[in-house]
Amino acid sequence: NAGVTQTPKFQVLKTGQSMTLQCAQDMNHEYMSWYRQDPGMGLRLIHYSVGAGITDQGEVPNGYNVSRSTTEDFPLRLLSAAPSQTSVYFCATNQLNRGEQYFGPGTRLTVT
Amino acid sequence: RKEVEQDPGPFNVPEGATVAFNCTYSNSASQSFFWYRQDCRKEPKLLMSVYSSGNEDGRFTAQLNRASQYISLLIRDSKLSDSATYLCAVNAGDNFNKFYFGSGTKLNVKP
């Protein structure tokens, strides 16, 4: 089992470009979430999903879109990249109502 | 006010020492608490859950103090391999599955 996978590992974008960060899991977990981690800020929740077709906003959703068409995949879209979106992005999954989260290896994004 | 706060450290301790970290949370309705370990440039990994009655796993002990709204992590007999950043996670009171993380406490264990 691969667990939680994320692609790409690294990405450099220019301001205004768009891209999609991929997250996939084979753990059959209902709940998936996206976090960003910045120095001194800890992990901040961007968007989350409790199942296919259901998504909701976290603490810092502006500039990001998500969709959940399958249990396995939860892509994060940056609509028009800004330097403030330079960060490390982690995808995480957990069973519904079981709080233990499992994280992917992260995507390091730089926006110039 | 932040939902979850931690002392960033670093805590520099010698091998064999006992070290403790606290994590305070603001929402008294929170019900679910965890400690994660994060190595440099890696993803967070679950270390242990924090139960109302406390939780012990080898050299690690986690406790919850609801009255003062904090959780703690105690590491006994520190090893060099314990050097990492320790993150606490607390769920939102109105959503069991939504979590807030602290910014982490860095631990350096020295020989």
Tab-separated table of C-alpha atoms in Angstrom:
chain	number	residue	atom	x	y	z
A	1	ASN	CA	0.000	0.000	0.000
A	2	ALA	CA	1.333	3.405	-0.979
A	3	GLY	CA	-0.666	5.240	1.719
A	4	VAL	CA	-0.919	8.917	0.756
A	5	THR	CA	0.949	10.125	-2.305
A	6	GLN	CA	1.450	13.657	-3.563
A	7	THR	CA	2.774	14.977	-6.847
A	8	PRO	CA	4.807	16.886	-7.731
A	9	LYS	CA	7.414	16.968	-4.954
A	10	PHE	CA	8.717	20.359	-6.055
A	11	GLN	CA	7.293	23.083	-8.264
A	12	VAL	CA	8.298	26.600	-9.275
A	13	LEU	CA	5.603	28.854	-10.721
A	14	LYS	CA	5.539	32.375	-11.987
A	15	THR	CA	2.999	34.810	-10.575
A	16	GLY	CA	-0.332	34.378	-12.313
A	17	GLN	CA	0.205	30.794	-13.446
A	18	SER	CA	-2.203	28.082	-12.385
A	19	MET	CA	-1.509	24.506	-11.430
A	20	THR	CA	-2.972	21.469	-9.700
A	21	LEU	CA	-1.372	19.655	-6.797
A	22	GLN	CA	-2.324	16.005	-6.791
A	23	CYS	CA	-3.147	13.879	-3.743
A	24	ALA	CA	-4.134	10.228	-3.823
A	25	GLN	CA	-4.746	7.681	-1.093
A	26	ASP	CA	-5.308	3.941	-1.054
A	27	MET	CA	-6.357	3.723	2.593
A	28	ASN	CA	-10.093	3.991	1.837
A	29	HIS	CA	-10.367	6.950	4.187
A	30	GLU	CA	-13.417	9.154	3.862
A	31	TYR	CA	-11.840	12.344	5.113
A	32	MET	CA	-9.158	14.207	3.175
A	33	SER	CA	-7.664	17.624	3.785
A	34	TRP	CA	-5.085	20.050	2.460
A	35	TYR	CA	-2.751	22.038	4.690
A	36	ARG	CA	-0.046	24.562	4.029
A	37	GLN	CA	2.953	24.895	6.313
A	38	ASP	CA	4.896	28.114	6.607
A	39	PRO	CA	7.779	28.870	9.013
A	40	GLY	CA	6.450	29.825	12.434
A	41	MET	CA	2.820	29.352	11.333
A	42	GLY	CA	2.357	25.644	11.749
A	43	LEU	CA	-0.065	23.714	9.580
A	44	ARG	CA	-3.072	25.685	8.378
A	45	LEU	CA	-6.118	23.993	6.890
A	46	ILE	CA	-6.980	25.101	3.354
A	47	HIS	CA	-9.871	22.830	2.322
A	48	TYR	CA	-11.240	19.491	3.411
A	49	SER	CA	-13.647	16.812	2.221
A	50	VAL	CA	-15.736	14.288	4.105
A	51	GLY	CA	-16.389	12.173	1.030
A	52	ALA	CA	-16.816	12.183	-2.728
A	53	GLY	CA	-18.752	15.232	-3.856
A	54	ILE	CA	-18.492	17.044	-0.506
A	55	THR	CA	-15.910	19.733	0.210
A	56	ASP	CA	-15.653	22.648	2.612
A	57	GLN	CA	-13.356	25.528	3.414
A	58	GLY	CA	-10.729	25.586	6.123
A	59	GLU	CA	-8.875	28.527	7.655
A	60	VAL	CA	-7.104	29.823	4.538
A	61	PRO	CA	-9.138	28.884	1.421
A	62	ASN	CA	-8.667	32.025	-0.679
A	63	GLY	CA	-6.862	31.409	-3.962
A	64	TYR	CA	-7.445	27.646	-3.884
A	65	ASN	CA	-10.109	25.330	-5.283
A	66	VAL	CA	-10.762	21.669	-4.599
A	67	SER	CA	-13.050	18.943	-5.846
A	68	ARG	CA	-13.557	15.338	-4.787
A	69	SER	CA	-14.933	13.111	-7.488
A	70	THR	CA	-13.609	9.840	-6.012
A	71	THR	CA	-12.719	8.567	-2.554
A	72	GLU	CA	-9.089	8.208	-3.601
A	73	ASP	CA	-8.247	11.611	-5.107
A	74	PHE	CA	-8.379	15.146	-3.768
A	75	PRO	CA	-6.604	17.638	-6.049
A	76	LEU	CA	-5.843	21.217	-4.984
A	77	ARG	CA	-5.950	23.881	-7.674
A	78	LEU	CA	-4.135	27.196	-7.508
A	79	LEU	CA	-6.111	29.530	-9.724
A	80	SER	CA	-3.609	32.364	-10.180
A	81	ALA	CA	-0.422	31.806	-8.192
A	82	ALA	CA	0.891	34.586	-5.958
A	83	PRO	CA	4.215	34.821	-4.068
A	84	SER	CA	2.202	34.547	-0.810
A	85	GLN	CA	1.349	30.982	-1.829
A	86	THR	CA	4.992	29.932	-1.593
A	87	SER	CA	4.785	27.172	0.986
A	88	VAL	CA	4.927	23.458	1.649
A	89	TYR	CA	1.602	21.769	0.972
A	90	PHE	CA	0.547	18.587	2.732
A	91	CYS	CA	-2.397	16.372	2.006
A	92	ALA	CA	-3.765	14.271	4.864
A	93	THR	CA	-6.395	11.578	5.278
A	94	ASN	CA	-8.249	9.982	8.161
A	95	GLN	CA	-11.155	7.714	8.769
A	96	LEU	CA	-14.294	9.647	9.495
A	97	ASN	CA	-14.570	10.337	13.218
A	98	ARG	CA	-11.154	8.867	13.836
A	99	GLY	CA	-8.823	11.809	14.308
A	100	GLU	CA	-5.519	10.097	13.489
A	101	GLN	CA	-4.322	11.736	10.288
A	102	TYR	CA	-1.890	10.303	7.752
A	103	PHE	CA	0.087	12.779	5.711
A	104	GLY	CA	1.546	12.659	2.239
A	105	PRO	CA	5.220	13.596	1.708
A	106	GLY	CA	4.366	17.167	0.706
A	107	THR	CA	4.810	19.469	-2.274
A	108	ARG	CA	7.280	22.357	-2.005
A	109	LEU	CA	5.934	25.230	-4.062
A	110	THR	CA	7.787	28.426	-4.897
A	111	VAL	CA	6.024	31.282	-6.663
A	112	THR	CA	8.291	33.942	-8.150
B	1	ARG	CA	-6.089	34.430	19.640
B	2	LYS	CA	-4.664	31.302	18.033
B	3	GLU	CA	-6.658	28.114	18.405
B	4	VAL	CA	-3.580	26.155	19.468
B	5	GLU	CA	-0.310	27.485	20.849
B	6	GLN	CA	3.051	25.903	21.486
B	7	ASP	CA	6.409	27.148	22.694
B	8	PRO	CA	8.586	26.998	19.550
B	9	GLY	CA	11.730	26.181	21.538
B	10	PRO	CA	14.258	24.947	20.735
B	11	PHE	CA	14.605	22.725	23.746
B	12	ASN	CA	18.251	21.616	23.887
B	13	VAL	CA	18.700	18.641	26.205
B	14	PRO	CA	21.413	16.021	26.793
B	15	GLU	CA	20.840	12.353	26.025
B	16	GLY	CA	19.043	10.646	28.870
B	17	ALA	CA	17.231	13.766	30.019
B	18	THR	CA	13.508	14.055	30.606
B	19	VAL	CA	11.784	16.824	28.696
B	20	ALA	CA	8.186	18.018	28.614
B	21	PHE	CA	6.230	20.168	26.188
B	22	ASN	CA	2.858	21.793	26.626
B	23	CYS	CA	0.256	22.819	24.089
B	24	THR	CA	-2.635	25.107	24.999
B	25	TYR	CA	-5.931	25.230	23.132
B	26	SER	CA	-8.649	27.852	23.166
B	27	ASN	CA	-11.883	25.932	22.447
B	28	SER	CA	-13.237	24.211	25.524
B	29	ALA	CA	-15.510	22.093	23.289
B	30	SER	CA	-12.552	20.326	21.632
B	31	GLN	CA	-12.674	16.575	22.193
B	32	SER	CA	-9.814	15.032	20.260
B	33	PHE	CA	-6.104	15.617	20.793
B	34	PHE	CA	-2.940	14.272	19.191
B	35	TRP	CA	0.816	14.653	19.152
B	36	TYR	CA	2.706	14.399	15.860
B	37	ARG	CA	6.416	14.246	15.192
B	38	GLN	CA	7.916	16.028	12.196
B	39	ASP	CA	11.473	15.524	11.038
B	40	CYS	CA	13.211	18.209	9.018
B	41	ARG	CA	11.704	18.554	5.519
B	42	LYS	CA	9.398	15.577	6.099
B	43	GLU	CA	5.697	15.117	6.680
B	44	PRO	CA	4.186	15.002	10.185
B	45	LYS	CA	3.709	11.494	11.551
B	46	LEU	CA	1.337	10.524	14.308
B	47	LEU	CA	3.147	9.992	17.588
B	48	MET	CA	0.268	9.362	19.936
B	49	SER	CA	-3.307	10.136	20.803
B	50	VAL	CA	-4.120	11.972	24.025
B	51	TYR	CA	-6.933	10.455	26.038
B	52	SER	CA	-8.726	11.928	29.028
B	53	SER	CA	-7.054	9.314	31.205
B	54	GLY	CA	-3.623	9.969	29.729
B	55	ASN	CA	-1.653	7.756	27.399
B	56	GLU	CA	1.748	6.123	27.731
B	57	ASP	CA	3.803	4.494	24.993
B	58	GLY	CA	7.258	3.435	26.090
B	59	ARG	CA	9.245	6.555	26.940
B	60	PHE	CA	6.428	8.873	25.856
B	61	THR	CA	3.544	10.016	28.037
B	62	ALA	CA	0.749	12.307	26.917
B	63	GLN	CA	-1.737	13.958	29.247
B	64	LEU	CA	-4.784	16.164	28.960
B	65	ASN	CA	-5.748	18.888	31.390
B	66	ARG	CA	-9.257	20.011	30.455
B	67	ALA	CA	-9.607	22.500	33.292
B	68	SER	CA	-6.591	24.485	32.110
B	69	GLN	CA	-7.047	23.553	28.446
B	70	TYR	CA	-3.680	22.128	27.651
B	71	ILE	CA	-2.116	18.849	26.625
B	72	SER	CA	1.395	17.768	27.473
B	73	LEU	CA	4.018	15.402	26.110
B	74	LEU	CA	6.699	13.957	28.358
B	75	ILE	CA	9.737	12.214	26.896
B	76	ARG	CA	11.875	10.211	29.298
B	77	ASP	CA	15.445	9.024	28.692
B	78	SER	CA	15.816	11.171	25.560
B	79	LYS	CA	17.624	9.655	22.588
B	80	LEU	CA	19.473	11.433	19.795
B	81	SER	CA	16.791	10.074	17.478
B	82	ASP	CA	14.106	12.009	19.373
B	83	SER	CA	15.440	15.237	17.848
B	84	ALA	CA	12.537	16.584	15.791
B	85	THR	CA	9.690	19.075	15.906
B	86	TYR	CA	6.652	18.016	17.891
B	87	LEU	CA	3.257	19.290	16.761
B	88	CYS	CA	0.037	19.135	18.712
B	89	ALA	CA	-3.347	18.860	17.003
B	90	VAL	CA	-6.723	19.715	18.510
B	91	ASN	CA	-10.059	19.270	16.822
B	92	ALA	CA	-12.529	22.084	16.278
B	93	GLY	CA	-15.298	21.926	18.843
B	94	ASP	CA	-18.034	21.985	16.214
B	95	ASN	CA	-16.382	19.523	13.814
B	96	PHE	CA	-14.758	16.349	15.086
B	97	ASN	CA	-12.795	15.878	11.856
B	98	LYS	CA	-11.413	19.401	11.499
B	99	PHE	CA	-8.112	19.997	13.232
B	100	TYR	CA	-5.990	22.918	14.266
B	101	PHE	CA	-2.266	22.414	14.629
B	102	GLY	CA	0.235	24.199	16.786
B	103	SER	CA	3.324	25.626	15.139
B	104	GLY	CA	5.485	22.988	16.782
B	105	THR	CA	8.161	22.690	19.453
B	106	LYS	CA	11.670	21.889	18.300
B	107	LEU	CA	13.673	19.405	20.346
B	108	ASN	CA	17.421	18.943	19.987
B	109	VAL	CA	18.930	16.037	21.927
B	110	LYS	CA	22.699	16.403	22.278
B	111	PRO	CA	25.249	13.648	22.965
